[in-house]
């Protein structure tokens, strides 16, 4: 899936029968999580926020699945 030299890695992907796509990406350098939501020809990307309003940060491992 992701190459080791790519900065972002897809860690979660789900869709629905209505055509919605929800994907979470993690920045390998900072650990910041981003949420992409798409439907049809449109979509948007934003920082994924926790309940406290701060960005969700995942500890950056040496490798991710599918590396």
Short mmCIF file of N, CA, C and O in Angstrom, two decimals:
data_model
loop_
_atom_site.label_atom_id
_atom_site.label_comp_id
_atom_site.label_asym_id
_atom_site.label_seq_id
_atom_site.Cartn_x
_atom_site.Cartn_y
_atom_site.Cartn_z
N UNK A 1 0.83 -1.19 0.00
CA UNK A 1 0.00 0.00 0.00
C UNK A 1 0.87 1.25 0.00
O UNK A 1 0.99 1.92 -0.99
N UNK A 2 1.47 1.57 1.12
CA UNK A 2 2.32 2.77 1.21
C UNK A 2 3.78 2.39 1.10
O UNK A 2 4.20 1.37 1.62
N UNK A 3 4.54 3.21 0.42
CA UNK A 3 5.97 3.00 0.34
C UNK A 3 6.63 3.66 1.53
O UNK A 3 6.10 4.63 2.09
N UNK A 4 7.78 3.16 1.94
CA UNK A 4 8.45 3.70 3.12
C UNK A 4 8.84 5.16 2.98
O UNK A 4 8.94 5.87 3.97
N UNK A 5 9.02 5.65 1.77
CA UNK A 5 9.43 7.04 1.58
C UNK A 5 8.23 8.00 1.45
O UNK A 5 8.42 9.20 1.35
N UNK A 6 6.99 7.46 1.49
CA UNK A 6 5.81 8.31 1.42
C UNK A 6 5.53 8.92 2.79
O UNK A 6 5.65 8.25 3.81
N UNK A 7 5.17 10.18 2.82
CA UNK A 7 4.97 10.87 4.10
C UNK A 7 3.68 10.46 4.80
O UNK A 7 3.62 10.40 6.02
N UNK A 8 2.62 10.17 4.05
CA UNK A 8 1.33 9.84 4.65
C UNK A 8 0.99 8.38 4.42
O UNK A 8 1.28 7.82 3.38
N UNK A 9 0.34 7.78 5.43
CA UNK A 9 -0.08 6.39 5.31
C UNK A 9 -1.56 6.30 5.69
O UNK A 9 -2.02 6.98 6.61
N UNK A 10 -2.31 5.50 4.92
CA UNK A 10 -3.72 5.29 5.19
C UNK A 10 -3.84 4.25 6.30
O UNK A 10 -3.31 3.14 6.18
N UNK A 11 -4.52 4.61 7.40
CA UNK A 11 -4.63 3.69 8.53
C UNK A 11 -6.05 3.18 8.73
O UNK A 11 -6.27 2.22 9.47
N UNK A 12 -7.04 3.83 8.11
CA UNK A 12 -8.42 3.39 8.24
C UNK A 12 -9.18 3.84 7.00
O UNK A 12 -9.00 4.95 6.51
N UNK A 13 -10.06 2.95 6.51
CA UNK A 13 -10.83 3.25 5.31
C UNK A 13 -12.18 2.57 5.44
O UNK A 13 -12.25 1.37 5.75
N UNK A 14 -13.25 3.32 5.26
CA UNK A 14 -14.59 2.73 5.28
C UNK A 14 -15.48 3.49 4.32
O UNK A 14 -15.24 4.64 3.99
N UNK A 15 -16.49 2.81 3.88
CA UNK A 15 -17.45 3.42 2.96
C UNK A 15 -18.86 3.06 3.38
O UNK A 15 -19.07 2.37 4.36
N UNK A 16 -19.83 3.54 2.62
CA UNK A 16 -21.22 3.21 2.91
C UNK A 16 -21.94 2.94 1.61
O UNK A 16 -21.46 3.27 0.53
N UNK A 17 -23.12 2.39 1.72
CA UNK A 17 -23.92 2.10 0.53
C UNK A 17 -24.43 3.39 -0.13
O UNK A 17 -24.89 3.38 -1.26
N UNK A 18 -24.32 4.52 0.58
CA UNK A 18 -24.75 5.80 0.03
C UNK A 18 -23.64 6.51 -0.74
O UNK A 18 -23.82 7.61 -1.23
N UNK A 19 -22.47 5.90 -0.81
CA UNK A 19 -21.37 6.47 -1.58
C UNK A 19 -20.39 7.30 -0.77
O UNK A 19 -19.46 7.87 -1.32
N UNK A 20 -20.57 7.39 0.54
CA UNK A 20 -19.64 8.14 1.39
C UNK A 20 -18.36 7.35 1.59
O UNK A 20 -18.40 6.14 1.79
N UNK A 21 -17.25 8.02 1.55
CA UNK A 21 -15.95 7.42 1.83
C UNK A 21 -15.32 8.17 2.99
O UNK A 21 -15.28 9.40 3.00
N UNK A 22 -14.84 7.44 4.00
CA UNK A 22 -14.15 8.06 5.14
C UNK A 22 -12.81 7.37 5.28
O UNK A 22 -12.74 6.15 5.42
N UNK A 23 -11.75 8.16 5.26
CA UNK A 23 -10.39 7.64 5.32
C UNK A 23 -9.59 8.45 6.33
O UNK A 23 -9.71 9.67 6.36
N UNK A 24 -8.78 7.76 7.12
CA UNK A 24 -7.89 8.45 8.05
C UNK A 24 -6.45 8.21 7.59
O UNK A 24 -6.05 7.07 7.34
N UNK A 25 -5.71 9.30 7.48
CA UNK A 25 -4.30 9.26 7.12
C UNK A 25 -3.47 9.74 8.30
O UNK A 25 -3.90 10.60 9.05
N UNK A 26 -2.27 9.19 8.45
CA UNK A 26 -1.34 9.64 9.49
C UNK A 26 -0.09 10.18 8.81
O UNK A 26 0.45 9.54 7.90
N UNK A 27 0.34 11.34 9.24
CA UNK A 27 1.59 11.94 8.78
C UNK A 27 2.74 11.19 9.46
O UNK A 27 2.83 11.20 10.69
N UNK A 28 3.58 10.54 8.71
CA UNK A 28 4.68 9.75 9.28
C UNK A 28 5.70 10.60 10.04
O UNK A 28 6.39 10.10 10.90
N UNK A 29 5.80 11.88 9.73
CA UNK A 29 6.80 12.73 10.39
C UNK A 29 6.29 13.31 11.70
O UNK A 29 7.04 13.45 12.65
N UNK A 30 5.01 13.67 11.75
CA UNK A 30 4.47 14.34 12.93
C UNK A 30 3.52 13.48 13.76
O UNK A 30 3.26 13.79 14.91
N UNK A 31 2.94 12.44 13.15
CA UNK A 31 1.95 11.60 13.83
C UNK A 31 0.55 12.19 13.81
O UNK A 31 -0.39 11.58 14.33
N UNK A 32 0.36 13.36 13.21
CA UNK A 32 -0.96 14.00 13.16
C UNK A 32 -1.88 13.19 12.23
O UNK A 32 -1.48 12.75 11.16
N UNK A 33 -3.13 12.99 12.70
CA UNK A 33 -4.15 12.26 11.94
C UNK A 33 -5.01 13.23 11.14
O UNK A 33 -5.38 14.30 11.65
N UNK A 34 -5.35 12.85 9.92
CA UNK A 34 -6.20 13.65 9.05
C UNK A 34 -7.38 12.81 8.60
O UNK A 34 -7.23 11.62 8.32
N UNK A 35 -8.55 13.42 8.55
CA UNK A 35 -9.77 12.76 8.11
C UNK A 35 -10.16 13.27 6.73
O UNK A 35 -10.29 14.48 6.53
N UNK A 36 -10.34 12.35 5.80
CA UNK A 36 -10.84 12.68 4.47
C UNK A 36 -12.24 12.10 4.35
O UNK A 36 -12.47 10.92 4.67
N UNK A 37 -13.20 12.91 3.92
CA UNK A 37 -14.56 12.45 3.66
C UNK A 37 -14.91 12.83 2.23
O UNK A 37 -14.73 13.99 1.83
N UNK A 38 -15.36 11.85 1.47
CA UNK A 38 -15.70 12.11 0.08
C UNK A 38 -17.03 11.48 -0.29
O UNK A 38 -17.43 10.47 0.28
N UNK A 39 -17.70 12.11 -1.23
CA UNK A 39 -18.95 11.59 -1.76
C UNK A 39 -19.12 12.14 -3.17
O UNK A 39 -19.00 13.35 -3.39
N UNK A 40 -19.37 11.25 -4.10
CA UNK A 40 -19.54 11.70 -5.48
C UNK A 40 -18.30 12.38 -6.00
O UNK A 40 -17.20 11.83 -5.93
N UNK A 41 -18.45 13.61 -6.49
CA UNK A 41 -17.32 14.35 -7.03
C UNK A 41 -16.70 15.30 -6.02
O UNK A 41 -15.79 16.06 -6.35
N UNK A 42 -17.19 15.30 -4.78
CA UNK A 42 -16.68 16.24 -3.78
C UNK A 42 -16.01 15.52 -2.62
O UNK A 42 -16.15 14.32 -2.44
N UNK A 43 -15.27 16.28 -1.86
CA UNK A 43 -14.62 15.72 -0.69
C UNK A 43 -13.92 16.81 0.10
O UNK A 43 -13.82 17.95 -0.34
N UNK A 44 -13.46 16.43 1.27
CA UNK A 44 -12.76 17.40 2.10
C UNK A 44 -11.78 16.70 3.03
O UNK A 44 -11.93 15.53 3.35
N UNK A 45 -10.76 17.44 3.43
CA UNK A 45 -9.71 16.92 4.30
C UNK A 45 -9.55 17.88 5.47
O UNK A 45 -9.52 19.10 5.28
N UNK A 46 -9.44 17.33 6.69
CA UNK A 46 -9.26 18.16 7.87
C UNK A 46 -8.43 17.40 8.90
O UNK A 46 -8.34 16.17 8.85
N UNK A 47 -7.86 18.14 9.82
CA UNK A 47 -7.16 17.51 10.93
C UNK A 47 -8.22 16.81 11.78
O UNK A 47 -9.29 17.37 12.05
N UNK A 48 -7.94 15.59 12.22
CA UNK A 48 -8.86 14.85 13.07
C UNK A 48 -8.68 15.33 14.51
O UNK A 48 -7.57 15.30 15.04
N UNK A 49 -9.76 15.82 15.12
CA UNK A 49 -9.69 16.37 16.47
C UNK A 49 -10.26 15.40 17.49
O UNK A 49 -11.23 14.70 17.23
N UNK A 50 -9.67 15.41 18.68
CA UNK A 50 -10.16 14.60 19.78
C UNK A 50 -11.25 15.35 20.53
O UNK A 50 -11.59 16.50 20.21
N UNK A 51 -11.78 14.74 21.59
CA UNK A 51 -12.85 15.34 22.39
C UNK A 51 -12.40 16.65 23.04
O UNK A 51 -13.21 17.52 23.31
N UNK A 52 -11.09 16.79 23.27
CA UNK A 52 -10.56 18.00 23.90
C UNK A 52 -10.31 19.12 22.89
O UNK A 52 -9.85 20.20 23.26
N UNK A 53 -10.57 18.87 21.61
CA UNK A 53 -10.38 19.88 20.58
C UNK A 53 -8.98 19.96 20.03
O UNK A 53 -8.68 20.79 19.18
N UNK A 54 -8.10 19.09 20.51
CA UNK A 54 -6.71 19.07 20.04
C UNK A 54 -6.55 18.00 18.97
O UNK A 54 -7.29 17.01 18.94
N UNK A 55 -5.57 18.16 18.06
CA UNK A 55 -5.35 17.16 17.02
C UNK A 55 -5.02 15.79 17.61
O UNK A 55 -4.34 15.69 18.63
N UNK A 56 -5.55 14.76 16.97
CA UNK A 56 -5.22 13.39 17.36
C UNK A 56 -3.84 13.10 16.82
O UNK A 56 -3.57 13.27 15.63
N UNK A 57 -2.95 12.66 17.71
CA UNK A 57 -1.57 12.35 17.31
C UNK A 57 -1.29 10.90 17.65
O UNK A 57 -1.48 10.47 18.78
N UNK A 58 -0.85 10.16 16.65
CA UNK A 58 -0.50 8.76 16.79
C UNK A 58 1.01 8.65 16.91
O UNK A 58 1.72 9.24 16.09
N UNK A 59 1.52 7.91 17.91
CA UNK A 59 2.97 7.71 17.95
C UNK A 59 3.44 7.12 16.62
O UNK A 59 2.79 6.24 16.06
N UNK A 60 4.52 7.64 16.10
CA UNK A 60 5.01 7.24 14.79
C UNK A 60 5.90 6.00 14.92
O UNK A 60 7.00 6.08 15.45
N UNK A 61 5.40 4.84 14.47
CA UNK A 61 6.22 3.62 14.52
C UNK A 61 7.24 3.61 13.40
O UNK A 61 7.17 4.42 12.47
N UNK A 62 8.16 2.69 13.49
CA UNK A 62 9.18 2.53 12.44
C UNK A 62 8.55 2.07 11.14
O UNK A 62 9.04 2.38 10.06
N UNK A 63 7.46 1.31 11.23
CA UNK A 63 6.80 0.85 10.02
C UNK A 63 5.31 0.66 10.30
O UNK A 63 4.89 0.54 11.44
N UNK A 64 4.53 0.68 9.23
CA UNK A 64 3.10 0.46 9.29
C UNK A 64 2.81 -0.82 8.53
O UNK A 64 3.60 -1.27 7.70
N UNK A 65 1.63 -1.43 8.78
CA UNK A 65 1.26 -2.60 7.97
C UNK A 65 1.32 -2.26 6.48
O UNK A 65 1.05 -1.14 6.09
N UNK A 66 1.66 -3.23 5.69
CA UNK A 66 1.75 -3.10 4.23
C UNK A 66 2.97 -2.31 3.78
O UNK A 66 3.04 -1.91 2.62
N UNK A 67 3.94 -2.05 4.66
CA UNK A 67 5.19 -1.39 4.25
C UNK A 67 6.06 -2.39 3.52
O UNK A 67 6.10 -3.52 3.79
#
